[in-house]
mmCIF file of C-alpha atoms and ligand atoms in Angstrom:
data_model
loop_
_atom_site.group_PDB
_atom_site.id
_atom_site.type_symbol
_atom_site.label_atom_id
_atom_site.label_comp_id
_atom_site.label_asym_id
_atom_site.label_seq_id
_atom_site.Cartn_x
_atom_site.Cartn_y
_atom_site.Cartn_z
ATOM 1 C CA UNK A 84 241.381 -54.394 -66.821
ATOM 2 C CA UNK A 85 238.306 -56.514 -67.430
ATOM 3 C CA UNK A 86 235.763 -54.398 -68.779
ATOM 4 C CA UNK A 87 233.834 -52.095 -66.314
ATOM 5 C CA UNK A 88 235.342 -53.725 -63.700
ATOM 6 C CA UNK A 89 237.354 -51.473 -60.473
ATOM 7 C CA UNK A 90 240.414 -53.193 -59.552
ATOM 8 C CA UNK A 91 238.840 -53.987 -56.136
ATOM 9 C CA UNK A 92 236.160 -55.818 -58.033
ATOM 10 C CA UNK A 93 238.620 -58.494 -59.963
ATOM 11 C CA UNK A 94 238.780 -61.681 -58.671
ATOM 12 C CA UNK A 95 241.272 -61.513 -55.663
ATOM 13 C CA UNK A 96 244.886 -63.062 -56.073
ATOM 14 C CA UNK A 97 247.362 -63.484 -53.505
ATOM 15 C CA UNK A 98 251.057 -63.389 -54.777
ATOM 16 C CA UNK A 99 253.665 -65.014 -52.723
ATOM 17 C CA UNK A 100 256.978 -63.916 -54.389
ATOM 18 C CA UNK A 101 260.495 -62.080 -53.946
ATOM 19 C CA UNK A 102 258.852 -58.904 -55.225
ATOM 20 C CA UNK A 103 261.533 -58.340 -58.025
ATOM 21 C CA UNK A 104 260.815 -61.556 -59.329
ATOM 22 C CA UNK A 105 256.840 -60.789 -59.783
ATOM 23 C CA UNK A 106 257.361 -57.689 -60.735
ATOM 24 C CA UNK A 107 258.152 -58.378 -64.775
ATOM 25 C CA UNK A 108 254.847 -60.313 -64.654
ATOM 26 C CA UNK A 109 252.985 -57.782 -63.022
ATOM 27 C CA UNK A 110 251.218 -55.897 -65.542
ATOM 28 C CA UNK A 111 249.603 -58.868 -67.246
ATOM 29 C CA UNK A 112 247.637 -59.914 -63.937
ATOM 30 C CA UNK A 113 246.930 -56.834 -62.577
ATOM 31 C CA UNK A 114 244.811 -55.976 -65.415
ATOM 32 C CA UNK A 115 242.430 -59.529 -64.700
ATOM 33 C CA UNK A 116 242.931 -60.130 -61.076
ATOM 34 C CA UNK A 117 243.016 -57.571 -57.745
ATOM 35 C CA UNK A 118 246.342 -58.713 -57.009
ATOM 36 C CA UNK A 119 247.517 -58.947 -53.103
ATOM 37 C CA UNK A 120 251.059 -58.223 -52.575
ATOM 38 C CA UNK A 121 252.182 -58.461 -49.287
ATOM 39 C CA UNK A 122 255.336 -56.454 -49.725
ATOM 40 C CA UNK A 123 253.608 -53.697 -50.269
ATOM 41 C CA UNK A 124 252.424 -53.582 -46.797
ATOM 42 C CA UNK A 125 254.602 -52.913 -43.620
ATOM 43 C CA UNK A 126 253.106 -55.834 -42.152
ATOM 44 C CA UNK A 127 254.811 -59.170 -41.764
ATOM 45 C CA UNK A 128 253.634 -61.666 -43.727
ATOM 46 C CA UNK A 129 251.532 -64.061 -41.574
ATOM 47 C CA UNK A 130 249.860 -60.804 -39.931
ATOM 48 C CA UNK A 131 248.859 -59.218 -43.246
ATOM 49 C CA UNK A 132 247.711 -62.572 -44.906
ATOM 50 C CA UNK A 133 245.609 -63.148 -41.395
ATOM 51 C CA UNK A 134 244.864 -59.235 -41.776
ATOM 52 C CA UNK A 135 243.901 -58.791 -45.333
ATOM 53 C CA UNK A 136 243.489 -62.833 -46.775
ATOM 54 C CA UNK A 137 240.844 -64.242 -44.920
ATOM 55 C CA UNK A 138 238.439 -64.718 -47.780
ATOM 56 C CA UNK A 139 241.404 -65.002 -50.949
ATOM 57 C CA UNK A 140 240.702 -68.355 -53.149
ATOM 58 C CA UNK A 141 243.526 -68.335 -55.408
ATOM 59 C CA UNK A 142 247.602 -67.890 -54.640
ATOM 60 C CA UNK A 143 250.152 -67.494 -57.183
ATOM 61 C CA UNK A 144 253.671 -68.386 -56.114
ATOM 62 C CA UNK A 145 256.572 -67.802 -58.305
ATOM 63 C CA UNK A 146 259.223 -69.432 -56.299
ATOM 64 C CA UNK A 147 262.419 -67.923 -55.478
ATOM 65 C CA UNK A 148 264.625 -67.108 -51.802
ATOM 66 C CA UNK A 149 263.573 -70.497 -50.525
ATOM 67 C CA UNK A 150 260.313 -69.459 -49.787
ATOM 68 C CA UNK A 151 258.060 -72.586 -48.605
ATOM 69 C CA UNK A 152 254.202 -72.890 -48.514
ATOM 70 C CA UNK A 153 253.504 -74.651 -44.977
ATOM 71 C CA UNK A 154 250.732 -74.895 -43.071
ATOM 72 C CA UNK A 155 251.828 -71.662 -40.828
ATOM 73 C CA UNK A 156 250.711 -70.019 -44.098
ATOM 74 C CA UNK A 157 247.882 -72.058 -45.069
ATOM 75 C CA UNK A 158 246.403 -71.365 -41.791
ATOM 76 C CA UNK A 159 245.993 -67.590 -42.656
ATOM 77 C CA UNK A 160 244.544 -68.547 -45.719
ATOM 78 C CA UNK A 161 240.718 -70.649 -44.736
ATOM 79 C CA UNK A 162 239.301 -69.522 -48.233
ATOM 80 C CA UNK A 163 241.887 -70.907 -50.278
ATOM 81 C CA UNK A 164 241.429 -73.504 -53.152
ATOM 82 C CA UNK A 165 243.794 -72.724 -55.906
ATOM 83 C CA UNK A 166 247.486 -72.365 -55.519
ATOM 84 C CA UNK A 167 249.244 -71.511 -58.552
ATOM 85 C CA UNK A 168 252.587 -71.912 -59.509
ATOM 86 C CA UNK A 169 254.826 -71.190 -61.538
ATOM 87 C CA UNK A 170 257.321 -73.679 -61.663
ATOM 88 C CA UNK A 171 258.044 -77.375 -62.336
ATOM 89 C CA UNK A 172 259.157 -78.602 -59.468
ATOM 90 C CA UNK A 173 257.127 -78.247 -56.620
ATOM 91 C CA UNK A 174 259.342 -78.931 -53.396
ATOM 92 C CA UNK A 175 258.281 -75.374 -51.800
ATOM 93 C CA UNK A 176 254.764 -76.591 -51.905
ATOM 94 C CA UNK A 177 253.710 -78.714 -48.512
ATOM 95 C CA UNK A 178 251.574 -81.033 -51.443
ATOM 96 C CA UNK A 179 250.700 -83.421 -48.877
ATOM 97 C CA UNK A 180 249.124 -80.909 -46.540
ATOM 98 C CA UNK A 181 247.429 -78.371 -49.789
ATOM 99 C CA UNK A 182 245.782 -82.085 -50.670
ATOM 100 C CA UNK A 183 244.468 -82.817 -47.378
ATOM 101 C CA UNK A 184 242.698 -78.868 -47.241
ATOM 102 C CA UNK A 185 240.890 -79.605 -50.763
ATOM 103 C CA UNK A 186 243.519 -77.214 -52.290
ATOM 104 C CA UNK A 187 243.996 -77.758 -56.008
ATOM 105 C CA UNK A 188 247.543 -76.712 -57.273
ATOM 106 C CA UNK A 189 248.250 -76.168 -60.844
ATOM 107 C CA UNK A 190 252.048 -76.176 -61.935
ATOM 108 C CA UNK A 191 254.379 -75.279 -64.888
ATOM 109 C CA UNK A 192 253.931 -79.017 -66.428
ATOM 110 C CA UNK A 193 255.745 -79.701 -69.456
ATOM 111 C CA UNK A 194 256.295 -76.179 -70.496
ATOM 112 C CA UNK A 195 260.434 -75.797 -69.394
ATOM 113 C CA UNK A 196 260.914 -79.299 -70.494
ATOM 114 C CA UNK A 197 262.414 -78.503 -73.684
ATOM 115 C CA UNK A 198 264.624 -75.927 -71.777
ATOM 116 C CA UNK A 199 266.169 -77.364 -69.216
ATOM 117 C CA UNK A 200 267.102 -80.368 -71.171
ATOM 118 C CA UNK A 201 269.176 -77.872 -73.661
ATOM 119 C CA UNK A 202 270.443 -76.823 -70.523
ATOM 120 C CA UNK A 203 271.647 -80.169 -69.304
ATOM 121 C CA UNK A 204 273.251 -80.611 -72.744
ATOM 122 C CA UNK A 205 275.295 -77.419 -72.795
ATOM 123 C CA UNK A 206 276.590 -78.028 -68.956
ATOM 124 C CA UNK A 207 277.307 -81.680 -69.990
ATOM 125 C CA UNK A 208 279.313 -80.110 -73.124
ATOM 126 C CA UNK A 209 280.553 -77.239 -71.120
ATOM 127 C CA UNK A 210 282.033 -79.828 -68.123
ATOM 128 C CA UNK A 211 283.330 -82.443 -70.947
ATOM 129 C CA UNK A 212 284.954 -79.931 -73.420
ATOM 130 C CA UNK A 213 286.790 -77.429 -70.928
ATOM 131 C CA UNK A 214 284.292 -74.816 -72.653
ATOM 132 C CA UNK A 215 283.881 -72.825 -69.614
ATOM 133 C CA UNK A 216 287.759 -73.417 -68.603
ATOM 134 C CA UNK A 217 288.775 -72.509 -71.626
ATOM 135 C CA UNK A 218 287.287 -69.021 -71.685
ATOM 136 C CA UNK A 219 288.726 -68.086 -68.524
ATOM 137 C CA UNK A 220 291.904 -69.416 -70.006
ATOM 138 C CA UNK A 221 291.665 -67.089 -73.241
ATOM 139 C CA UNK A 222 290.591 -63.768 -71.142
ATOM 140 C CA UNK A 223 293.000 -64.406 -68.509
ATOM 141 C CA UNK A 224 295.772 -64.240 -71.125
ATOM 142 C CA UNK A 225 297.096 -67.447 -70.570
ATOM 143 C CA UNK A 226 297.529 -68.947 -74.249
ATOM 144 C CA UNK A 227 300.286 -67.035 -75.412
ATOM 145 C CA UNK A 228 302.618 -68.602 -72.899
ATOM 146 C CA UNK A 229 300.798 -71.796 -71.485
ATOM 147 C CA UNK A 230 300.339 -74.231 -73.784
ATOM 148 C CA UNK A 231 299.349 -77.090 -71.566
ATOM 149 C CA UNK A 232 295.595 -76.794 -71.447
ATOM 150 C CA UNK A 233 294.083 -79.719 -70.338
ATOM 151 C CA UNK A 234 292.514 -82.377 -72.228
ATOM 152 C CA UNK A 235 288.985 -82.819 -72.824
ATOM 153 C CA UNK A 236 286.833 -85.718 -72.462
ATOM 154 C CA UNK A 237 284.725 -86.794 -75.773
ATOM 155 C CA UNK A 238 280.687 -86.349 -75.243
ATOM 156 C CA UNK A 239 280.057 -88.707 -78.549
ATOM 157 C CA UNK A 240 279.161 -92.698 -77.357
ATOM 158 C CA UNK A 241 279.239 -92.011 -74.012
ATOM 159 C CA UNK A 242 277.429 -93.997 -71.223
ATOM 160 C CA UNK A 243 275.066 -91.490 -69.717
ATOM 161 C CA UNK A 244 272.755 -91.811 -66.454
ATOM 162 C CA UNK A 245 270.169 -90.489 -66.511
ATOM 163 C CA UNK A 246 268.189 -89.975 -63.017
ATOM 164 C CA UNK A 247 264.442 -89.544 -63.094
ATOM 165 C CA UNK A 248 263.623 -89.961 -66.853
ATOM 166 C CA UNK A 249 260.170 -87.800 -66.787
ATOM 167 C CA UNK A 250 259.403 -85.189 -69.313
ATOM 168 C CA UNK A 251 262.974 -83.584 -68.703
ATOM 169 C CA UNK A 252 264.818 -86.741 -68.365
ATOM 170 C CA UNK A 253 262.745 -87.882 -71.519
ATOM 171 C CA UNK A 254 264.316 -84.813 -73.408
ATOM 172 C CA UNK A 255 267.461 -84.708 -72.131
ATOM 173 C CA UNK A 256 268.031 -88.827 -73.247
ATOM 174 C CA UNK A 257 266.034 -87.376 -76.879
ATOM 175 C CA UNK A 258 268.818 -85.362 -77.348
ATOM 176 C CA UNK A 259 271.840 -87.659 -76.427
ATOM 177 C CA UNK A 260 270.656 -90.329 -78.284
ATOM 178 C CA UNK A 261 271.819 -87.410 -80.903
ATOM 179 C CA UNK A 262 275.524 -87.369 -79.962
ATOM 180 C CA UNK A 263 275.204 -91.494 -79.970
ATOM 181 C CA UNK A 264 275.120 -91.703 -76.025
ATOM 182 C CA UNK A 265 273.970 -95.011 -74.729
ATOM 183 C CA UNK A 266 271.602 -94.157 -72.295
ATOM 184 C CA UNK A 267 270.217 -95.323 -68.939
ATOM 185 C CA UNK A 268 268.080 -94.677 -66.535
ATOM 186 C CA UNK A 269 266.896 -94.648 -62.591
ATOM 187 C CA UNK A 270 263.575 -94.024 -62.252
ATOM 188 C CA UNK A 271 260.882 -94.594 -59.501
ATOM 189 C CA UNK A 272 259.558 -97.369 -61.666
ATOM 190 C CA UNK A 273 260.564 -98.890 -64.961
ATOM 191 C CA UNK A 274 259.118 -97.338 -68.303
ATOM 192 C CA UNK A 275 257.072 -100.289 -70.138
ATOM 193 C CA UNK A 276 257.764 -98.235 -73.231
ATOM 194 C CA UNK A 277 261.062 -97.273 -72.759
ATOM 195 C CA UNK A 278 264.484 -99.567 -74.479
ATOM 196 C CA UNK A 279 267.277 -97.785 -72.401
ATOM 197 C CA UNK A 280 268.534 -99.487 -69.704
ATOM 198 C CA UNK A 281 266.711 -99.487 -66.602
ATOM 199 C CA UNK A 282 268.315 -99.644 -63.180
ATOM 200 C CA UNK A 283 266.290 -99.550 -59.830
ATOM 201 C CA UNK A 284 269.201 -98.180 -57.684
ATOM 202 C CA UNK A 285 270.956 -95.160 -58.170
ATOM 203 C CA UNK A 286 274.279 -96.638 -57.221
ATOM 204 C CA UNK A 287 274.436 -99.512 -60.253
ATOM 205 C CA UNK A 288 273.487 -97.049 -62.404
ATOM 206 C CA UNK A 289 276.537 -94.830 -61.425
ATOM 207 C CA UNK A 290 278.615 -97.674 -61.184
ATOM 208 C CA UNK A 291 277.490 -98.445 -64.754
ATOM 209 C CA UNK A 292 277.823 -94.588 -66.981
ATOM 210 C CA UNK A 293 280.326 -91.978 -67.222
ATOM 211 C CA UNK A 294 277.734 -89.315 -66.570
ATOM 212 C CA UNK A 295 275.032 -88.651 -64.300
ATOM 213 C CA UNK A 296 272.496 -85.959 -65.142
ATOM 214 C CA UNK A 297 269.834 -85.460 -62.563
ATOM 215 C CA UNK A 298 266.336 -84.290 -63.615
ATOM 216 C CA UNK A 299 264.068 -85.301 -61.057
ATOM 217 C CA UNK A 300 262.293 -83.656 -58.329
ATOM 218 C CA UNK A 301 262.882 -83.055 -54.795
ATOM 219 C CA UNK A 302 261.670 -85.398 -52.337
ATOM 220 C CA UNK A 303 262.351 -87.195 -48.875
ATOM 221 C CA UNK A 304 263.187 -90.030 -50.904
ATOM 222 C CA UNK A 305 265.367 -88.083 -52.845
ATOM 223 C CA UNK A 306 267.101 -85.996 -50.513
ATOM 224 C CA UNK A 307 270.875 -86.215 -50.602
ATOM 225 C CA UNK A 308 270.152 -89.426 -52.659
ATOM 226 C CA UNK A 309 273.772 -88.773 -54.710
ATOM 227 C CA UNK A 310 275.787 -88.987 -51.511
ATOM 228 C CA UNK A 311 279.536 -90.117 -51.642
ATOM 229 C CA UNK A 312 278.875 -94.041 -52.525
ATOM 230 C CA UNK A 313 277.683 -92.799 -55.740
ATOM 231 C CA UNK A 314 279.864 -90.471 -56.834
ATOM 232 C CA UNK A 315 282.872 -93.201 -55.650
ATOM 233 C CA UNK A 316 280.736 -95.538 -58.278
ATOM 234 C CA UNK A 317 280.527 -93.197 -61.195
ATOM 235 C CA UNK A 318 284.071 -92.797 -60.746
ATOM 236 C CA UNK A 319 287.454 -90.629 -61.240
ATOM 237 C CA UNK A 320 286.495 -89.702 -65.071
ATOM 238 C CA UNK A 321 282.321 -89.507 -64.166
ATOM 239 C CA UNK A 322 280.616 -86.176 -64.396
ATOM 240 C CA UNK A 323 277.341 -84.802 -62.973
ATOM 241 C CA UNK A 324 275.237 -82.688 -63.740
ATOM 242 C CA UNK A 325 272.456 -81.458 -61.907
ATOM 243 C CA UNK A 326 269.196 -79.605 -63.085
ATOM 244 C CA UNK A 327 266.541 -81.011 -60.738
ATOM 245 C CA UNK A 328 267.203 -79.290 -57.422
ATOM 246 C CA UNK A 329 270.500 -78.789 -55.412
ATOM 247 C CA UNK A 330 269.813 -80.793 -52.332
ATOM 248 C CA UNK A 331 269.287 -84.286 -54.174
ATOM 249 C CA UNK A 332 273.399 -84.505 -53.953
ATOM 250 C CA UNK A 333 275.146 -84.480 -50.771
ATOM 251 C CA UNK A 334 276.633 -81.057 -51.979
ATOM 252 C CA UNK A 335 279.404 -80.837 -48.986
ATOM 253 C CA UNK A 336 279.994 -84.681 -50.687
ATOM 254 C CA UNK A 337 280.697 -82.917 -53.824
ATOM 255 C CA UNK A 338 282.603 -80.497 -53.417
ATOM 256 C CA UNK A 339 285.101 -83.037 -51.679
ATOM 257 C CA UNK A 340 285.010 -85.614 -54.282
ATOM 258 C CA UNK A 341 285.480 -82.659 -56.883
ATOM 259 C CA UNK A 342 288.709 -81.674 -54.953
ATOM 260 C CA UNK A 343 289.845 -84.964 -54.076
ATOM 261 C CA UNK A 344 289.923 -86.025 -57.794
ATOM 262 C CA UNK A 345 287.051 -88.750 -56.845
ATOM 263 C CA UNK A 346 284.930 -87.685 -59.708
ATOM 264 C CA UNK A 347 285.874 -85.541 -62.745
ATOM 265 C CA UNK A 348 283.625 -82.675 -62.704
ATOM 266 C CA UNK A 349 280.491 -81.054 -62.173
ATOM 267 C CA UNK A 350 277.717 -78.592 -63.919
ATOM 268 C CA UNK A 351 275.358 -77.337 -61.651
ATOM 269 C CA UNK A 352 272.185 -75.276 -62.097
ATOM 270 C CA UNK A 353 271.187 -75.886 -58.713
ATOM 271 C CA UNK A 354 272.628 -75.624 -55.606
ATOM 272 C CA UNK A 355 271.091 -76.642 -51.548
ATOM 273 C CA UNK A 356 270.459 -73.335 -50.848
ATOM 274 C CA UNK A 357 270.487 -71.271 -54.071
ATOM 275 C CA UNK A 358 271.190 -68.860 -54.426
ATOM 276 C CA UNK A 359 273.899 -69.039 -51.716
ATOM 277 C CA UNK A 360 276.772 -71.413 -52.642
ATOM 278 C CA UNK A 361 279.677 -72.646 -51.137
ATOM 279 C CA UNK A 362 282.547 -70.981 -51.541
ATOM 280 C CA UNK A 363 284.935 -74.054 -52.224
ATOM 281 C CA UNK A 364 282.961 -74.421 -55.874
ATOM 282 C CA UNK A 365 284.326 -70.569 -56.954
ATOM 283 C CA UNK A 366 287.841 -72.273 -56.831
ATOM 284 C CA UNK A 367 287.154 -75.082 -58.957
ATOM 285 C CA UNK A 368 288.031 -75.127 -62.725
ATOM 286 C CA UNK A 369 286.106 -78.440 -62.857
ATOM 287 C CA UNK A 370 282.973 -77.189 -62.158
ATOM 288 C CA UNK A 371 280.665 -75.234 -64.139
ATOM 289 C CA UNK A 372 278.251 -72.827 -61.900
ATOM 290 C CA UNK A 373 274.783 -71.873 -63.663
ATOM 291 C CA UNK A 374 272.214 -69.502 -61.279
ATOM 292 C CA UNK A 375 269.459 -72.083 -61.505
ATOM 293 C CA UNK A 376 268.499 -70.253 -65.128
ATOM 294 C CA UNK A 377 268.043 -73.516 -66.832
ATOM 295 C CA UNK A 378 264.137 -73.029 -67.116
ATOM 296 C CA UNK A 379 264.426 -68.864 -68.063
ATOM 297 C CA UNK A 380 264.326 -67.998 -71.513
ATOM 298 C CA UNK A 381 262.153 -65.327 -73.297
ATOM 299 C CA UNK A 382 259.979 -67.788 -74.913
ATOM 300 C CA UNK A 383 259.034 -69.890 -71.946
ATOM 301 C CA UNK A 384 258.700 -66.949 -69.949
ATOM 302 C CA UNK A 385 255.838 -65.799 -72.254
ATOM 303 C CA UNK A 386 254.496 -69.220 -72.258
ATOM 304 C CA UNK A 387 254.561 -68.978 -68.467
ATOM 305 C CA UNK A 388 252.606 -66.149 -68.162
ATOM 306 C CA UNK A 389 249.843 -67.656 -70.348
ATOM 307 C CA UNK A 390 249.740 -70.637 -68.232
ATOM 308 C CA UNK A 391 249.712 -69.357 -65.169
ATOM 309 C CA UNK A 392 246.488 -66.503 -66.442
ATOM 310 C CA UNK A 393 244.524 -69.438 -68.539
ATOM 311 C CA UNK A 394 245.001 -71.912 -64.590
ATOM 312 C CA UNK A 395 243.456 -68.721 -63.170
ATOM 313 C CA UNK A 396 241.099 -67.551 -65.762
ATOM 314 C CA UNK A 397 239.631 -71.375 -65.413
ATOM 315 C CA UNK A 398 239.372 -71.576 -61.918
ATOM 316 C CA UNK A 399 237.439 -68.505 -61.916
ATOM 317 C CA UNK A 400 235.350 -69.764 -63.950
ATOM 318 C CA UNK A 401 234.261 -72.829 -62.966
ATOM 319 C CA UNK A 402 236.565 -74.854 -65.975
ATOM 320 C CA UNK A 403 239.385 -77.265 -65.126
ATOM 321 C CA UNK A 404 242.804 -76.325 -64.554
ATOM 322 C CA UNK A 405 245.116 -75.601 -67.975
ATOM 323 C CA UNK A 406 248.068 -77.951 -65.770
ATOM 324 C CA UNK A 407 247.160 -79.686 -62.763
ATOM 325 C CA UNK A 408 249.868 -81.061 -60.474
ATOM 326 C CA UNK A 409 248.910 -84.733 -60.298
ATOM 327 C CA UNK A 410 251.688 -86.431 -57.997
HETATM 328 O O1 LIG B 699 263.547 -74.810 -61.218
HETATM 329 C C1 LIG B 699 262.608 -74.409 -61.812
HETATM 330 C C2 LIG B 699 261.318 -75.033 -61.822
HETATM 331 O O2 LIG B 699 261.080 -75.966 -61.036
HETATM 332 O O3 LIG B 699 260.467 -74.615 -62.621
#
C-alpha cells in the first residue's frame, strides 16, 4: 500500500472484469489504487456504478465474456478520463464515443506482438503438418492398425496472406520470411517501407496465397470481411488462420467451406462469440481450436501488469500515458 495511505485514500479505480479473470492481478493494484469491484456488490452493474462511481477517473478493463464499454456505462461514469485496458485490440471499447467525452484510453500496444505472432506460426504449422491430427491419432490408438494418415501440406516457400500487417502482422511475416514464405499483404493502406506484395482487396490477395493469417482488428469495415468469396478464392488447398478477432470471418461461412472441402483447413484462436463455439468445428479434424490464448504467456502477463500500473501511476500523476491508443 502506498505509504501511510488507508485503502480508501488511494486513488480510486474502477475494474470492469469477469472477476476470475482480475483476480490473479489483484494484489498488485490493490496495494496503489482503492480498487472498485462491482462484483463484490449485490447490485447490478449500472446501479452500483451510478451508486458508488459518480466521481471515479480511471477504469481498468481486462476484457473477457463479451463485455462492451457503451455509453449506457459511460453515462454512470461523469468523472471519468482514463480507461485502461488491458488488451490489444480494442473492439469492446465504444472509441468513437470515449473520444468524444475527453476520455483518454491507454491499451496493451506492442507488448503481445511477439506472442501472438508465435502463435500464428504454431496454428499455421499445426493446420499444415496434421500436428494436432496426429496426436489424436497416436492417443486414440489408431497407428498400430491404420496406416493411412493423411498427408501433410509443406509450410517452406509458401505464398502466405497476410491481413492487416501492423505490429502483429509485421511479426508474423518476420518470422515466415524464416521458413522462405513469400509474403503478402492487405492492409488499410500500403506500407512505403514495406517490399512484400501489397494488395488493396482482400479477395486478390486470397485469390493470390495459399494461406491467410488474419491479424488485424475488429471493425465495421472489417466485420465478416472473410465471407465465402474469399475463402472460394484462397481455394481447396488454402488455410486460415485467425488471431485478430473471430467475427472478421463469416464463421457460419467457415465452417461450411471447411466441410464442403472449399478450403483446406483452419486454426483459430478466436471465435464470434468466444468463448462459445459452434459445435460443427468439434467434429472437424481440419481445424485446429485455440481458447483465444494466443496473447497469455507468463512473461507478457508480467509485462501486462507493469503496463497497465505505470498508464495508471502516470495519469495520476499528471505524466503521459506509458501506451496510448492512437486510432
Ligand atoms: O485478444 C487479445 C487482445 O486483444 O489483447
Amino acid at each position: 500500500m502506498a505509504v501511510g495511505r488507508q485503502p480508501n485514500e488511494l486513488p480510486q479505480v474502477l475494474v470492469l472484469s469477469p472477476p476470475a479473470i482480475f483476480t490473479s492481478l489483484e494484489s498488485q493494484f490493490s496495494i496503489r489504487f482503492h480498487m472498485l469491484k462491482p462484483w463484490d456488490s449485490k447490485l447490478p452493474l449500472l446501479q452500483f456504478l451510478t451508486s458508488y462511481a459518480q466521481s471515479v477517473p480511471a477504469m481498468l478493463v481486462v476484457p473477457g465474456d463479451r463485455l462492451l464499454v457503451n455509453s449506457a456505462i459511460l453515462d454512470c461514469l461523469p468523472s471519468l478520463k482514463l480507461v485502461v485496458t488491458t488488451s490489444a485490440g480494442v473492439d469492446h471499447l465504444d472509441v468513437a464515443e470515449l473520444r468524444r467525452r475527453g476520455v483518454a484510453i491507454a491499451y496493451a500496444g506492442n507488448l503481445f506482438s511477439q506472442d501472438v505472432a508465435d502463435m500464428a506460426v504454431g496454428l499455421l504449422i499445426d493446420v499444415l503438418r496434421n500436428v494436432s491430427a496426429g496426436d489424436r491419432f497416436v492417443r486414440l490408438g489408431l497407428w498400430p492398425t491404420q496406416r493411412d494418415f493423411p498427408l501433410a501440406l509443406k509450410l517452406s516457400g509458401k505464398q502466405i496472406g497476410i491481413v492487416g500487417l501492423g505490429k502483429i502482422g509485421t511479426e508474423v511475416a518476420k518470422r515466415l520470411e524464416g521458413f522462405g514464405c513469400r509474403i503478402s499483404y492487405n492492409s488499410r493502406t500500403k506500407k512505403p517501407l514495406v517490399s512484400y506484395s501489397y494488395y488493396s482487396n482482400v479477395h486478390e490477395l486470397a485469390a493470390n496465397c495459399e494461406a491467410l493469417i488474419i491479424c488485424c482488428g475488429l471493425t465495421a469495415e472489417t466485420r465478416h470481411m472473410i465471407d465465402r468469396e474469399v475463402m472460394v478464392a484462397l481455394g481447396k488447398d488454402g488455410v486460415i488462420i485467425n488471431v485478430g478477432r473471430g467475427a472478421i470471418v463469416d464463421e457460419t461461412e467457415l465452417i461450411r467451406c471447411l466441410i464442403q472441402g472449399e478450403i483446406r483447413g483452419a486454426g483459430l484462436d478466436v471465435f464470434e462469440n468466444d468463448p462459445e463455439i459452434p459445435k460443427e468445428l468439434f467434429n472437424l479434424d481440419n481445424v485446429v481450436l485455440s481458447p483465444h490464448v494466443a496473447v497469455l504467456t507468463t512473461e507478457s502477463m508480467v509485462g501486462l501488469t507493469q503496463l497497465a500500473l505505470g498508464n495508471l501511476e502516470a495519469f495520476f500523476s499528471n505524466k503521459p500515458l506509458v501506451s496510448p491508443y492512437v486510432d
